[in-house]
Amino acid sequence: MPELPSVTWAMSHRGRHLAAALTAIVFGLLAACGAPAQPEANGREPVVVTFSVLGDLVRNVGGDYVTVTVLAGGGVDSHTFSPSAADGAALAGAHLVFENGLGFEPWLDDLYRASGSHAALTVVTEGLPLITANWPTARGAGGDQSGLQSYDPHVWHSAANAITMTQKIRDALVLADPANAAALAVNADAYSAQLTDLDARIRAMVETVPAENRVLVTSHDSLGYFAHAYGFTIAGSAFGSLSTEAADPSAGEIADLIEQIKATGVPAIFAENVENSELMEQIARDAGVSLAPTLFTDALSAEDGDAPTYIALMTWNATAIVTALGGSAG
Ligand SMILES: [Zn+2]
């Protein structure tokens, strides 16, 4: 049985919150607990992925060799996700689990334990160059002060990071299914080539944005890796937190952020698909700037939405950001 990487985060931060939900899940799982996971009848590896963005990466590498179950699906916020009994059952039947780590899935470790799963866990952020939330926010410099989430978990907003994650996914799938190693490597290489192209397209778009406009204000601190990779400054965020679990900002904190927006002179700020946009609408109005089309930050859209894949998400976000800040996405 593999080591669980982030037990202390989940227990200390969300333990009480999860207790009621987990009780229900445990009872729902009595039949599944301890049962060894069986290969699918079709020979595919049963794989569980914690959230939608990562699920798309795993599907691109795993192709026909995996059956992927995503727990926090399109439009669902992983920070505040409440797993169901069905999610526990999926874990119990999985051979492999892919998670982001860094506190992004505060519900996972308890769920994994309650499910009796023996699946191998892969934390796709291991080995990535991580950044901390040290930009100014509505809560003041330093971001989350709890110490539990000092590293920014939103690594996928850099396409280069997604390429590294793709390699990690390939390695884990090959370990579980060595007979298909060559085909999995072909899939990973083909997808990585698409991601390299995506990275170049974003860079070309950003080049068209006036340098003084390359400033981001969002709902929560979700775009640190985007800013770092593509040359933007983070001027602040409404919630001043790496997690959407943060309490609403006070009137004074909002006033400070509005002053910050005015001082930077940016033409637009950004709402996110996993947050209520009303607060950002109010901040934009009071600061006299535009509210750009909503970004997809922590989750894909629904299948029939504007960002049903990772590449679509990154393309949408880059287009919205570049256009709102005075550049050209064409
Ligand atoms: Zn987030």
Coordinates of C-alpha atoms and ligand atoms in Angstrom, one line a residue:
M1 CA 0.0 0.0 0.0
P2 CA 1.5 3.4 -1.0
E3 CA 2.2 6.2 1.4
L4 CA -0.4 8.9 1.7
P5 CA 1.3 12.2 1.0
S6 CA -0.7 14.9 2.7
V7 CA -2.6 13.4 5.6
T8 CA -1.9 16.2 8.0
W9 CA -3.4 18.9 5.7
A10 CA -6.6 17.1 5.2
M11 CA -7.1 16.1 8.8
S12 CA -6.2 19.4 10.4
H13 CA -8.0 21.7 7.9
R14 CA -11.1 19.8 7.0
G15 CA -11.5 17.0 9.4
R16 CA -14.6 18.1 11.2
H17 CA -16.2 19.3 8.0
L18 CA -15.8 15.9 6.4
A19 CA -16.9 13.8 9.3
A20 CA -20.6 13.7 8.5
A21 CA -20.1 13.1 4.8
L22 CA -17.5 10.4 5.5
T23 CA -19.8 8.5 7.8
A24 CA -22.3 8.3 5.0
I25 CA -19.6 7.2 2.6
V26 CA -18.2 4.5 4.9
F27 CA -21.6 2.9 5.4
G28 CA -22.2 3.2 1.6
L29 CA -18.9 1.3 1.1
L30 CA -19.3 -1.6 3.4
A31 CA -19.7 -4.0 0.4
A32 CA -16.7 -2.6 -1.4
C33 CA -14.3 -2.2 1.5
G34 CA -11.3 -4.5 1.3
A35 CA -12.4 -6.1 -1.9
P36 CA -9.4 -6.3 -4.2
A37 CA -9.7 -4.2 -7.3
Q38 CA -10.3 -6.2 -10.4
P39 CA -9.2 -5.3 -13.9
E40 CA -12.0 -4.1 -16.1
A41 CA -13.6 -6.8 -18.3
N42 CA -12.3 -4.9 -21.3
G43 CA -8.7 -5.0 -20.0
R44 CA -8.5 -1.3 -19.4
E45 CA -6.8 0.0 -16.2
P46 CA -9.4 1.6 -13.8
V47 CA -8.1 5.0 -13.0
V48 CA -9.5 7.7 -10.7
V49 CA -8.5 11.3 -11.1
T50 CA -9.3 13.9 -8.5
F51 CA -10.4 16.8 -10.7
S52 CA -11.4 17.7 -14.2
V53 CA -8.3 19.4 -15.6
L54 CA -6.0 16.6 -14.5
G55 CA -8.6 14.1 -15.8
D56 CA -8.2 15.5 -19.3
L57 CA -4.4 15.1 -19.1
V58 CA -4.7 11.4 -18.0
R59 CA -7.2 10.7 -20.7
N60 CA -4.9 12.1 -23.4
V61 CA -2.0 9.8 -22.2
G62 CA -4.1 6.8 -21.2
G63 CA -6.3 6.8 -24.3
D64 CA -7.9 3.4 -24.9
Y65 CA -5.8 1.7 -22.2
V66 CA -7.6 3.4 -19.2
T67 CA -11.1 3.9 -17.9
V68 CA -11.0 7.3 -16.2
T69 CA -13.4 8.4 -13.4
V70 CA -13.0 12.1 -12.5
L71 CA -14.2 13.0 -9.0
A72 CA -14.6 16.8 -9.0
G73 CA -15.9 17.2 -12.6
G74 CA -16.4 20.1 -15.0
G75 CA -17.4 23.3 -13.2
V76 CA -16.8 21.7 -9.8
D77 CA -14.5 23.4 -7.3
S78 CA -12.1 20.9 -5.8
H79 CA -11.2 23.2 -2.9
T80 CA -14.7 22.8 -1.5
F81 CA -15.8 19.5 -3.1
S82 CA -17.9 17.0 -1.0
P83 CA -17.3 13.5 -2.2
S84 CA -20.2 11.1 -2.5
A85 CA -20.5 7.3 -1.8
A86 CA -20.1 6.7 -5.5
D87 CA -16.7 8.6 -5.4
G88 CA -15.5 6.3 -2.6
A89 CA -16.7 3.2 -4.6
A90 CA -14.7 4.5 -7.6
L91 CA -11.6 4.7 -5.4
A92 CA -12.2 1.2 -4.0
G93 CA -12.2 -0.2 -7.6
A94 CA -9.3 1.8 -9.0
H95 CA -5.8 0.5 -9.7
L96 CA -4.4 4.0 -10.0
V97 CA -5.2 7.4 -8.5
F98 CA -3.9 10.7 -9.8
E99 CA -4.0 13.7 -7.6
N100 CA -2.7 17.3 -7.8
G101 CA -1.6 17.5 -4.1
L102 CA -0.4 20.7 -2.4
G103 CA -3.7 20.9 -0.5
F104 CA -5.9 21.2 -3.6
E105 CA -7.9 18.1 -2.7
P106 CA -8.4 18.5 1.1
W107 CA -11.0 15.7 1.0
L108 CA -8.9 13.0 -0.7
D109 CA -7.0 11.3 2.0
D110 CA -9.9 10.7 4.3
L111 CA -11.9 9.4 1.3
Y112 CA -9.1 7.1 0.2
R113 CA -8.8 5.7 3.7
A114 CA -12.6 5.3 4.1
S115 CA -12.8 3.5 0.7
G116 CA -10.4 0.8 1.6
S117 CA -8.7 1.5 -1.7
H118 CA -5.4 -0.2 -2.6
A119 CA -4.8 2.0 -5.7
A120 CA -1.3 3.4 -6.3
L121 CA -1.4 7.2 -5.7
T122 CA 0.5 9.5 -8.0
V123 CA 1.0 13.2 -7.0
V124 CA 1.5 14.9 -10.3
T125 CA 3.0 18.1 -8.8
E126 CA 6.0 16.2 -7.3
G127 CA 9.2 17.5 -8.8
L128 CA 7.7 20.6 -10.3
P129 CA 9.2 24.0 -9.5
L130 CA 6.7 25.4 -7.0
I131 CA 5.9 29.0 -6.2
T132 CA 4.5 30.5 -3.0
A133 CA 1.8 33.1 -2.7
N134 CA 4.0 36.1 -1.9
W135 CA 2.2 38.7 -4.0
P136 CA 0.1 41.4 -2.4
T137 CA -3.6 40.5 -2.0
A138 CA -6.7 42.0 -0.4
R139 CA -5.5 40.2 2.8
G140 CA -2.1 41.9 2.6
A141 CA 1.2 40.4 1.5
G142 CA 1.9 36.7 2.1
G143 CA -1.4 35.1 1.1
D144 CA -2.7 32.3 3.3
Q145 CA -1.1 32.6 6.8
S146 CA -2.1 29.1 8.0
G147 CA 1.1 27.5 6.7
L148 CA -1.0 24.5 5.4
Q149 CA -1.1 25.7 1.8
S150 CA 2.0 27.9 1.5
Y151 CA 2.7 26.4 -2.0
D152 CA 0.4 27.5 -4.8
P153 CA -1.3 24.3 -6.0
H154 CA -2.6 25.7 -9.4
V155 CA 0.4 24.4 -11.4
W156 CA -1.6 23.6 -14.6
H157 CA -1.8 27.2 -15.6
S158 CA 1.7 26.8 -17.1
A159 CA 1.7 24.6 -20.2
A160 CA 5.3 23.7 -19.5
N161 CA 4.1 22.3 -16.1
A162 CA 1.4 20.3 -17.9
I163 CA 4.1 18.7 -20.1
T164 CA 6.0 17.6 -17.0
M165 CA 2.7 16.3 -15.5
T166 CA 2.1 14.4 -18.7
Q167 CA 5.4 12.6 -18.3
K168 CA 4.6 11.7 -14.7
I169 CA 1.2 10.4 -15.8
R170 CA 2.9 8.3 -18.6
D171 CA 5.4 6.8 -16.1
A172 CA 2.7 5.8 -13.6
L173 CA 0.6 4.2 -16.3
V174 CA 3.5 2.3 -17.8
L175 CA 4.4 1.0 -14.3
A176 CA 0.9 -0.4 -14.0
D177 CA 0.6 -1.6 -17.6
P178 CA 4.1 -2.3 -18.9
A179 CA 2.7 -4.4 -21.9
N180 CA 1.4 -1.1 -23.4
A181 CA 4.5 1.0 -22.6
A182 CA 5.3 1.9 -26.2
A183 CA 1.7 3.0 -27.0
L184 CA 1.4 5.0 -23.9
A185 CA 4.7 6.8 -24.7
V186 CA 3.4 7.6 -28.2
N187 CA 0.3 9.1 -26.7
A188 CA 2.3 11.2 -24.2
D189 CA 4.7 12.4 -26.9
A190 CA 1.8 13.4 -29.2
Y191 CA 0.0 15.2 -26.4
S192 CA 3.2 16.9 -25.2
A193 CA 3.7 18.2 -28.8
Q194 CA 0.2 19.8 -28.6
L195 CA 1.1 21.4 -25.3
T196 CA 4.4 22.8 -26.7
D197 CA 2.4 24.3 -29.5
L198 CA -0.1 25.7 -26.9
D199 CA 2.7 27.3 -24.9
A200 CA 4.1 29.0 -28.0
R201 CA 0.6 30.3 -29.0
I202 CA 0.0 31.8 -25.6
R203 CA 3.5 33.5 -25.7
A204 CA 2.7 35.0 -29.1
M205 CA -0.6 36.3 -27.8
V206 CA 0.9 37.8 -24.7
E207 CA 3.5 39.6 -26.8
T208 CA 0.7 41.8 -28.2
V209 CA -0.3 43.1 -24.7
P210 CA 1.2 46.4 -23.8
A211 CA 3.9 45.7 -21.1
E212 CA 2.3 48.0 -18.6
N213 CA -1.0 46.1 -18.9
R214 CA 0.4 42.7 -18.1
V215 CA -1.2 42.7 -14.6
L216 CA -3.8 40.3 -13.2
V217 CA -6.5 40.7 -10.6
T218 CA -8.6 37.6 -10.0
S219 CA -11.1 36.2 -7.4
H220 CA -8.6 33.9 -5.6
D221 CA -4.9 33.3 -6.1
S222 CA -5.2 30.9 -9.0
L223 CA -3.0 32.4 -11.7
G224 CA 0.4 32.5 -10.0
Y225 CA 1.9 30.0 -12.4
F226 CA 0.3 31.6 -15.5
A227 CA 1.8 35.0 -14.4
H228 CA 5.2 33.4 -13.7
A229 CA 5.3 31.5 -17.0
Y230 CA 3.9 34.2 -19.3
G231 CA 5.3 37.4 -17.7
F232 CA 2.4 38.9 -15.8
T233 CA 2.3 40.6 -12.4
I234 CA -0.4 39.7 -9.9
A235 CA -1.8 42.9 -8.5
G236 CA -4.1 41.2 -6.0
S237 CA -7.1 38.9 -5.6
A238 CA -10.4 39.5 -3.9
F239 CA -10.2 36.6 -1.5
G240 CA -6.5 36.9 -0.9
S241 CA -6.2 33.1 -0.6
L242 CA -4.9 30.1 -2.5
S243 CA -8.1 28.4 -1.7
T244 CA -11.7 29.3 -2.5
E245 CA -12.5 28.2 1.1
A246 CA -11.5 31.6 2.4
A247 CA -14.2 33.8 4.0
D248 CA -15.5 36.8 2.1
P249 CA -13.2 39.8 2.2
S250 CA -14.3 42.7 4.5
A251 CA -15.4 46.0 3.2
G252 CA -12.0 47.5 4.1
E253 CA -10.1 44.7 2.2
I254 CA -12.3 45.3 -0.8
A255 CA -11.6 49.0 -0.6
D256 CA -7.9 48.3 -0.5
L257 CA -8.1 46.1 -3.6
I258 CA -10.0 48.7 -5.5
E259 CA -7.3 51.3 -4.7
Q260 CA -4.7 48.8 -5.8
I261 CA -6.5 48.3 -9.1
K262 CA -6.8 52.0 -9.7
A263 CA -3.1 52.5 -8.8
T264 CA -2.0 49.9 -11.4
G265 CA -4.2 51.4 -14.1
V266 CA -5.2 48.0 -15.5
P267 CA -8.2 48.1 -17.9
A268 CA -9.9 44.9 -16.6
I269 CA -10.1 42.3 -13.9
F270 CA -11.1 38.6 -14.0
A271 CA -13.8 36.4 -12.4
E272 CA -13.4 32.6 -12.2
N273 CA -15.7 29.8 -13.1
V274 CA -15.4 28.2 -9.6
E275 CA -16.3 31.4 -7.8
N276 CA -19.5 33.6 -7.6
S277 CA -18.8 36.5 -9.9
E278 CA -21.0 39.0 -8.1
L279 CA -18.2 40.3 -5.9
M280 CA -15.8 40.7 -8.9
E281 CA -18.6 42.6 -10.7
Q282 CA -18.9 45.0 -7.8
I283 CA -15.2 45.5 -7.5
A284 CA -14.9 46.1 -11.3
R285 CA -17.7 48.6 -11.1
D286 CA -16.3 50.5 -8.1
A287 CA -12.7 50.5 -9.6
G288 CA -14.0 51.8 -12.9
V289 CA -12.6 48.8 -14.9
S290 CA -14.1 46.1 -17.1
L291 CA -14.9 42.6 -15.9
A292 CA -13.4 40.3 -18.5
P293 CA -15.2 37.0 -19.7
T294 CA -15.0 34.5 -16.8
L295 CA -11.8 32.5 -16.7
F296 CA -11.7 28.7 -16.2
T297 CA -9.3 28.4 -13.4
D298 CA -9.7 25.3 -11.1
A299 CA -12.1 23.2 -13.3
L300 CA -12.9 22.6 -16.9
S301 CA -16.4 23.6 -18.2
A302 CA -19.1 21.0 -18.8
E303 CA -18.7 18.9 -22.0
D304 CA -20.7 21.3 -24.1
G305 CA -19.2 24.4 -22.5
D306 CA -16.3 26.7 -23.6
A307 CA -13.5 24.8 -22.0
P308 CA -14.2 21.1 -22.0
T309 CA -10.4 20.2 -22.3
Y310 CA -7.2 21.5 -20.8
I311 CA -6.0 23.0 -24.1
A312 CA -9.4 24.7 -24.6
L313 CA -9.2 26.0 -21.0
M314 CA -5.8 27.5 -21.6
T315 CA -6.7 28.9 -25.0
W316 CA -9.9 30.5 -23.6
N317 CA -8.1 32.0 -20.6
A318 CA -5.2 33.4 -22.7
T319 CA -7.6 34.8 -25.2
A320 CA -9.8 36.5 -22.5
I321 CA -6.8 37.9 -20.7
V322 CA -4.9 39.2 -23.7
T323 CA -8.1 40.7 -25.3
A324 CA -9.2 42.4 -22.0
L325 CA -5.7 43.9 -21.4
G326 CA -5.4 45.5 -24.8
G327 CA -3.7 42.8 -26.9
S328 CA -4.8 40.8 -29.8
A329 CA -5.6 37.1 -29.6
G330 CA -6.0 36.7 -33.3
Ligands
ZN1 ZN -8.0 27.4 -6.5

